[in-house]
C-alpha positions as a printed Julia matrix, in Angstrom:
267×3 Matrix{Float64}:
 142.54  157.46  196.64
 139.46  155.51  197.23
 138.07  156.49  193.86
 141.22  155.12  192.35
 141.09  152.07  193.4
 137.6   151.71  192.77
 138.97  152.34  189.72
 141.48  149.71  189.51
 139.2   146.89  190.69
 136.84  147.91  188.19
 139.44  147.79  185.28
 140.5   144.09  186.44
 136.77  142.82  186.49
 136.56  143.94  183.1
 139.53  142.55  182.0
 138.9   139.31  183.55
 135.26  139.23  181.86
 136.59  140.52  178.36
 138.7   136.71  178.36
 136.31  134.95  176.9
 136.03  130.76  176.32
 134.52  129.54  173.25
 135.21  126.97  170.48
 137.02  125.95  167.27
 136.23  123.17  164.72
 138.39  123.27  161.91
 137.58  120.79  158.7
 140.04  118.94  157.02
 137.86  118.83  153.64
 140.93  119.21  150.96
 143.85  118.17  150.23
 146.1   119.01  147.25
 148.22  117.02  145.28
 151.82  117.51  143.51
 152.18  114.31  140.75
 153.09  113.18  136.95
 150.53  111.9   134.56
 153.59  110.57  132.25
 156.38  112.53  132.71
 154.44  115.79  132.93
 154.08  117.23  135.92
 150.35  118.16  137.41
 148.47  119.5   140.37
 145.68  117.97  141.76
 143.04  119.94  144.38
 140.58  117.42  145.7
 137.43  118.81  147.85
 135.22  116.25  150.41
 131.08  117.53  149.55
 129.3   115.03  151.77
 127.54  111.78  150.38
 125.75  110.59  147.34
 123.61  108.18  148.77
 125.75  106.11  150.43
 129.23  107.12  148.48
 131.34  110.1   149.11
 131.16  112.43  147.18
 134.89  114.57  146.08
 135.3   117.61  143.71
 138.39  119.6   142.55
 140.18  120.15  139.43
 143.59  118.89  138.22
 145.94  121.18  135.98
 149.32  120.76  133.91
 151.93  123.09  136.02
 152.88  124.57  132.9
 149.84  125.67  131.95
 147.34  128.12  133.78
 143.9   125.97  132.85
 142.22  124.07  135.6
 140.26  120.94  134.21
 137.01  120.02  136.8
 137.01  116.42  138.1
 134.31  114.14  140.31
 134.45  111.07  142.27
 132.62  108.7   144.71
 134.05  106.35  146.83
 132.79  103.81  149.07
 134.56  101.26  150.84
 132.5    98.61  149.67
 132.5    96.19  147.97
 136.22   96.23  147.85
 136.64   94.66  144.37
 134.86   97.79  142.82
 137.68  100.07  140.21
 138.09  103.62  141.58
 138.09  106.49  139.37
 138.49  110.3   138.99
 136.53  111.56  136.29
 137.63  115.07  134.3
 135.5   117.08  132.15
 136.47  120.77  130.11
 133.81  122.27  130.93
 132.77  121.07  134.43
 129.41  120.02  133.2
 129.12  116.52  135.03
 125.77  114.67  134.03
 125.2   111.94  137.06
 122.58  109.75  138.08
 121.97  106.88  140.81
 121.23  103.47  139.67
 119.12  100.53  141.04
 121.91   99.89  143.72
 122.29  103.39  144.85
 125.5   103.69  143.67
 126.03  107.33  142.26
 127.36  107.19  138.81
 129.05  109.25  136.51
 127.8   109.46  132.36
 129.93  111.92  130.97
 133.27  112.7   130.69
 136.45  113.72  128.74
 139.29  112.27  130.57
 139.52  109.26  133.47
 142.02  108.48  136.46
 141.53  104.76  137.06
 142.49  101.68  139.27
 141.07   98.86  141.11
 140.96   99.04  144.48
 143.29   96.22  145.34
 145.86   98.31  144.31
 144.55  100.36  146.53
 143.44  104.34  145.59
 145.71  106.21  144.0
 148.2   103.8   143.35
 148.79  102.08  140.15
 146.39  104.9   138.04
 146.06  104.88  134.46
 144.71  108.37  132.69
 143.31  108.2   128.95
 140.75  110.39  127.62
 137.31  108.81  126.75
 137.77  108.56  122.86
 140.87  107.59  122.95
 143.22  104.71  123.4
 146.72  106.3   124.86
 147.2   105.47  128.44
 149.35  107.03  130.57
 150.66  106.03  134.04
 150.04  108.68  136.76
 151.88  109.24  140.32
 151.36  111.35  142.81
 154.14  112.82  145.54
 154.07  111.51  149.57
 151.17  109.62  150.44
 148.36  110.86  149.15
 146.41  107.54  150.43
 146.99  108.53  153.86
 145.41  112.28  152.99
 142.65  110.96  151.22
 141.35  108.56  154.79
 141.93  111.96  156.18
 139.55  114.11  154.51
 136.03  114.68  156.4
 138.09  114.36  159.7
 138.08  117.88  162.06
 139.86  118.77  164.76
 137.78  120.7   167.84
 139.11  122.54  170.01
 138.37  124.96  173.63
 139.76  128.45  172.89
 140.0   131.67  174.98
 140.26  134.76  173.41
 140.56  133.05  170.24
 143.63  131.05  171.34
 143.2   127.01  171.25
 143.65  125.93  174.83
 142.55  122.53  174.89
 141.83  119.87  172.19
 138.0   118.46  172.88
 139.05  115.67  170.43
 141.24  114.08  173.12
 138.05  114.23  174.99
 136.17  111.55  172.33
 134.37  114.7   170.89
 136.1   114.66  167.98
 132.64  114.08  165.81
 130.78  117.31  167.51
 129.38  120.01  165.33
 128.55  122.4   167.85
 129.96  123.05  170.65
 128.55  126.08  173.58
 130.25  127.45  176.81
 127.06  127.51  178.8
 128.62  128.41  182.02
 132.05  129.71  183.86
 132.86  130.63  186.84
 136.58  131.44  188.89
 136.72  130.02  192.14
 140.03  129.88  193.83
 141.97  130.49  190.59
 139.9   127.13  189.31
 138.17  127.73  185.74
 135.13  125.39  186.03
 133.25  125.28  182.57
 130.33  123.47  181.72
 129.89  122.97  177.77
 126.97  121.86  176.11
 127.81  119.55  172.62
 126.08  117.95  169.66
 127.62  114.9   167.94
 125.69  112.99  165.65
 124.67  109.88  166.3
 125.95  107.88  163.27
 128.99  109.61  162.32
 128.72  109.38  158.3
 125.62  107.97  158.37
 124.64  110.67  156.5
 120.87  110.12  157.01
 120.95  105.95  156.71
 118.99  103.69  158.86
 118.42  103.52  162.1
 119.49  107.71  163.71
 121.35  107.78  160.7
 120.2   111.45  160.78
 120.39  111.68  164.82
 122.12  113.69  167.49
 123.58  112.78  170.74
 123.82  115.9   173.09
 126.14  116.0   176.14
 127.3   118.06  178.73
 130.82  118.35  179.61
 132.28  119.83  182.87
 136.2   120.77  183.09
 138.43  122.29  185.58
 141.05  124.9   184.25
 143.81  125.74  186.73
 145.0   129.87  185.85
 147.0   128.7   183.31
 144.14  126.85  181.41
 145.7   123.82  181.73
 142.99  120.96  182.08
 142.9   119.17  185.65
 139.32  117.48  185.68
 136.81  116.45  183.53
 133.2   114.76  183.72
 130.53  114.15  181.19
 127.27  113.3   181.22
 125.06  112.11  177.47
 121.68  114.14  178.62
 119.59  113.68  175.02
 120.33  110.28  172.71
 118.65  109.49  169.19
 119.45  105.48  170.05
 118.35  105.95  173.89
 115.99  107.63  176.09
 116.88  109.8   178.57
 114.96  110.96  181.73
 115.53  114.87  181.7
 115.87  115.14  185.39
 118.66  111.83  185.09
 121.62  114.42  185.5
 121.91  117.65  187.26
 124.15  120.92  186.56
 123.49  124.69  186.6
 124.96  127.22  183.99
 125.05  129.75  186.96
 127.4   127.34  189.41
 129.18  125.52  187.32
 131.31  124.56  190.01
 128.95  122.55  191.1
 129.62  120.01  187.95
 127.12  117.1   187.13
 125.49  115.22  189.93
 122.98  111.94  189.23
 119.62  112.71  190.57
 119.69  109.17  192.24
């Protein structure tokens, strides 16, 4: 009898180690698009790659829906200056040449096709598609709102998981800008989860290298309480390592073995 329950008590310890916290980020780097250049219908797949200097920098491909040929596009965008046209540049074979001129702003020399407006109509609204050597132009549309999807792309959503299953959303805890995110400690006490979690934002979200940390990291360590359903009932943070600030070492305390001890000041 003894040996089975040994047994049993085992078996639960196991089980309760084996559910395991971790994390999620999930990129919202494409979106695709359903439209008409004319009164032909077309598909549209556009692709966030980071920055060109200080533009962003999109990829994809657009294609007739009734044909089975893909056609490469490029584009930059920057918000500023606001009078500047915006366009989505297509070539055949996918062979963009670019360059950066004496204002940093990344620039496309070759192409077959153009998607153009200004940008007081706002992007994607009002565009005009001609190929380069000629002088048809066609209005083009898209479905929705694909305005609103565009401000979306390079946004991610973070999340807590255990087991694989999202239990908490870390964005609704301002880390919606972290890159890395660790479960350094966890411990049950009194059906309580306590969790400390170590996580790196950068300093300049979309600085993308630029002045001042533009290239920097802000590290922090969070502390929750899960009750046994994982449902959050306390949280504290504490910035431990800055890029724009510095930060005595010993400023904050925690341990990754008692993390029910959360974050004290060393004051």
């Amino acid at each position: 009898m003894k040996k089975v329950l040994v047994f049993v008590v085992l078996l639960s310890f196991a089980f309760a180690k084996a559910q395991t916290y971790s994390s999620k980020i999930i990129p919202n780097n494409t979106m695709l698009l359903h439209g008409f250049i004319d009164e032909y219908p077309i598909t549209m797949y556009v692709e966030s790659n980071g920055y060109c200097e200080y533009e962003q920098e999109f990829s994809g491909w657009y294609k007739y829906d009734n044909s089975t040929e893909s056609i490469p596009i490029l584009f930059y965008y920057s918000a500023y200056p606001e009078e500047d046209s915006f366009k989505i540049y297509a070539k055949y074979d996918g062979d963009f040449e670019t360059e950066v001129d004496e204002e940093y702003a990344c620039q496309v020399l070759n192409y077959d096709e153009v998607f153009e407006t200004t940008a007081v109509n706002g992007i994607f609204n009002d565009l005009k598609w001609h190929k380069s050597n000629a002088n048809t132009i066609l209005k083009t549309w898209f479905e929705g709102n694909p305005q609103e999807q565009f401000w979306e792309l390079g946004s991610q959503e973070v999340y807590l998981t255990r087991d694989e299953q999202i239990i908490l959303d870390l964005g609704a805890l301002d880390f919606s800008y972290a890159y890395a995110v660790d479960v350094i400690g966890h411990k049950i006490v009194d059906d309580v989860n306590h969790l400390l979690l170590d996580i790196s934002v950068p300093s300049k979200p979309g600085g993308n290298g630029r002045g001042m940390c533009g290239g920097g990291e802000e590290i922090y360590i969070l502390y929750i309480r899960l009750d046994e359903n994982d449902k959050l009932i306390y949280s504290d943070q504490a910035k431990v390592i800055s890029c724009f600030t510095e930060i005595d070492e010993s400023a904050f305390i925690y341990d990754p073995a008692f993390p029910e001890k959360g974050i004290t000041t060393s004051n």
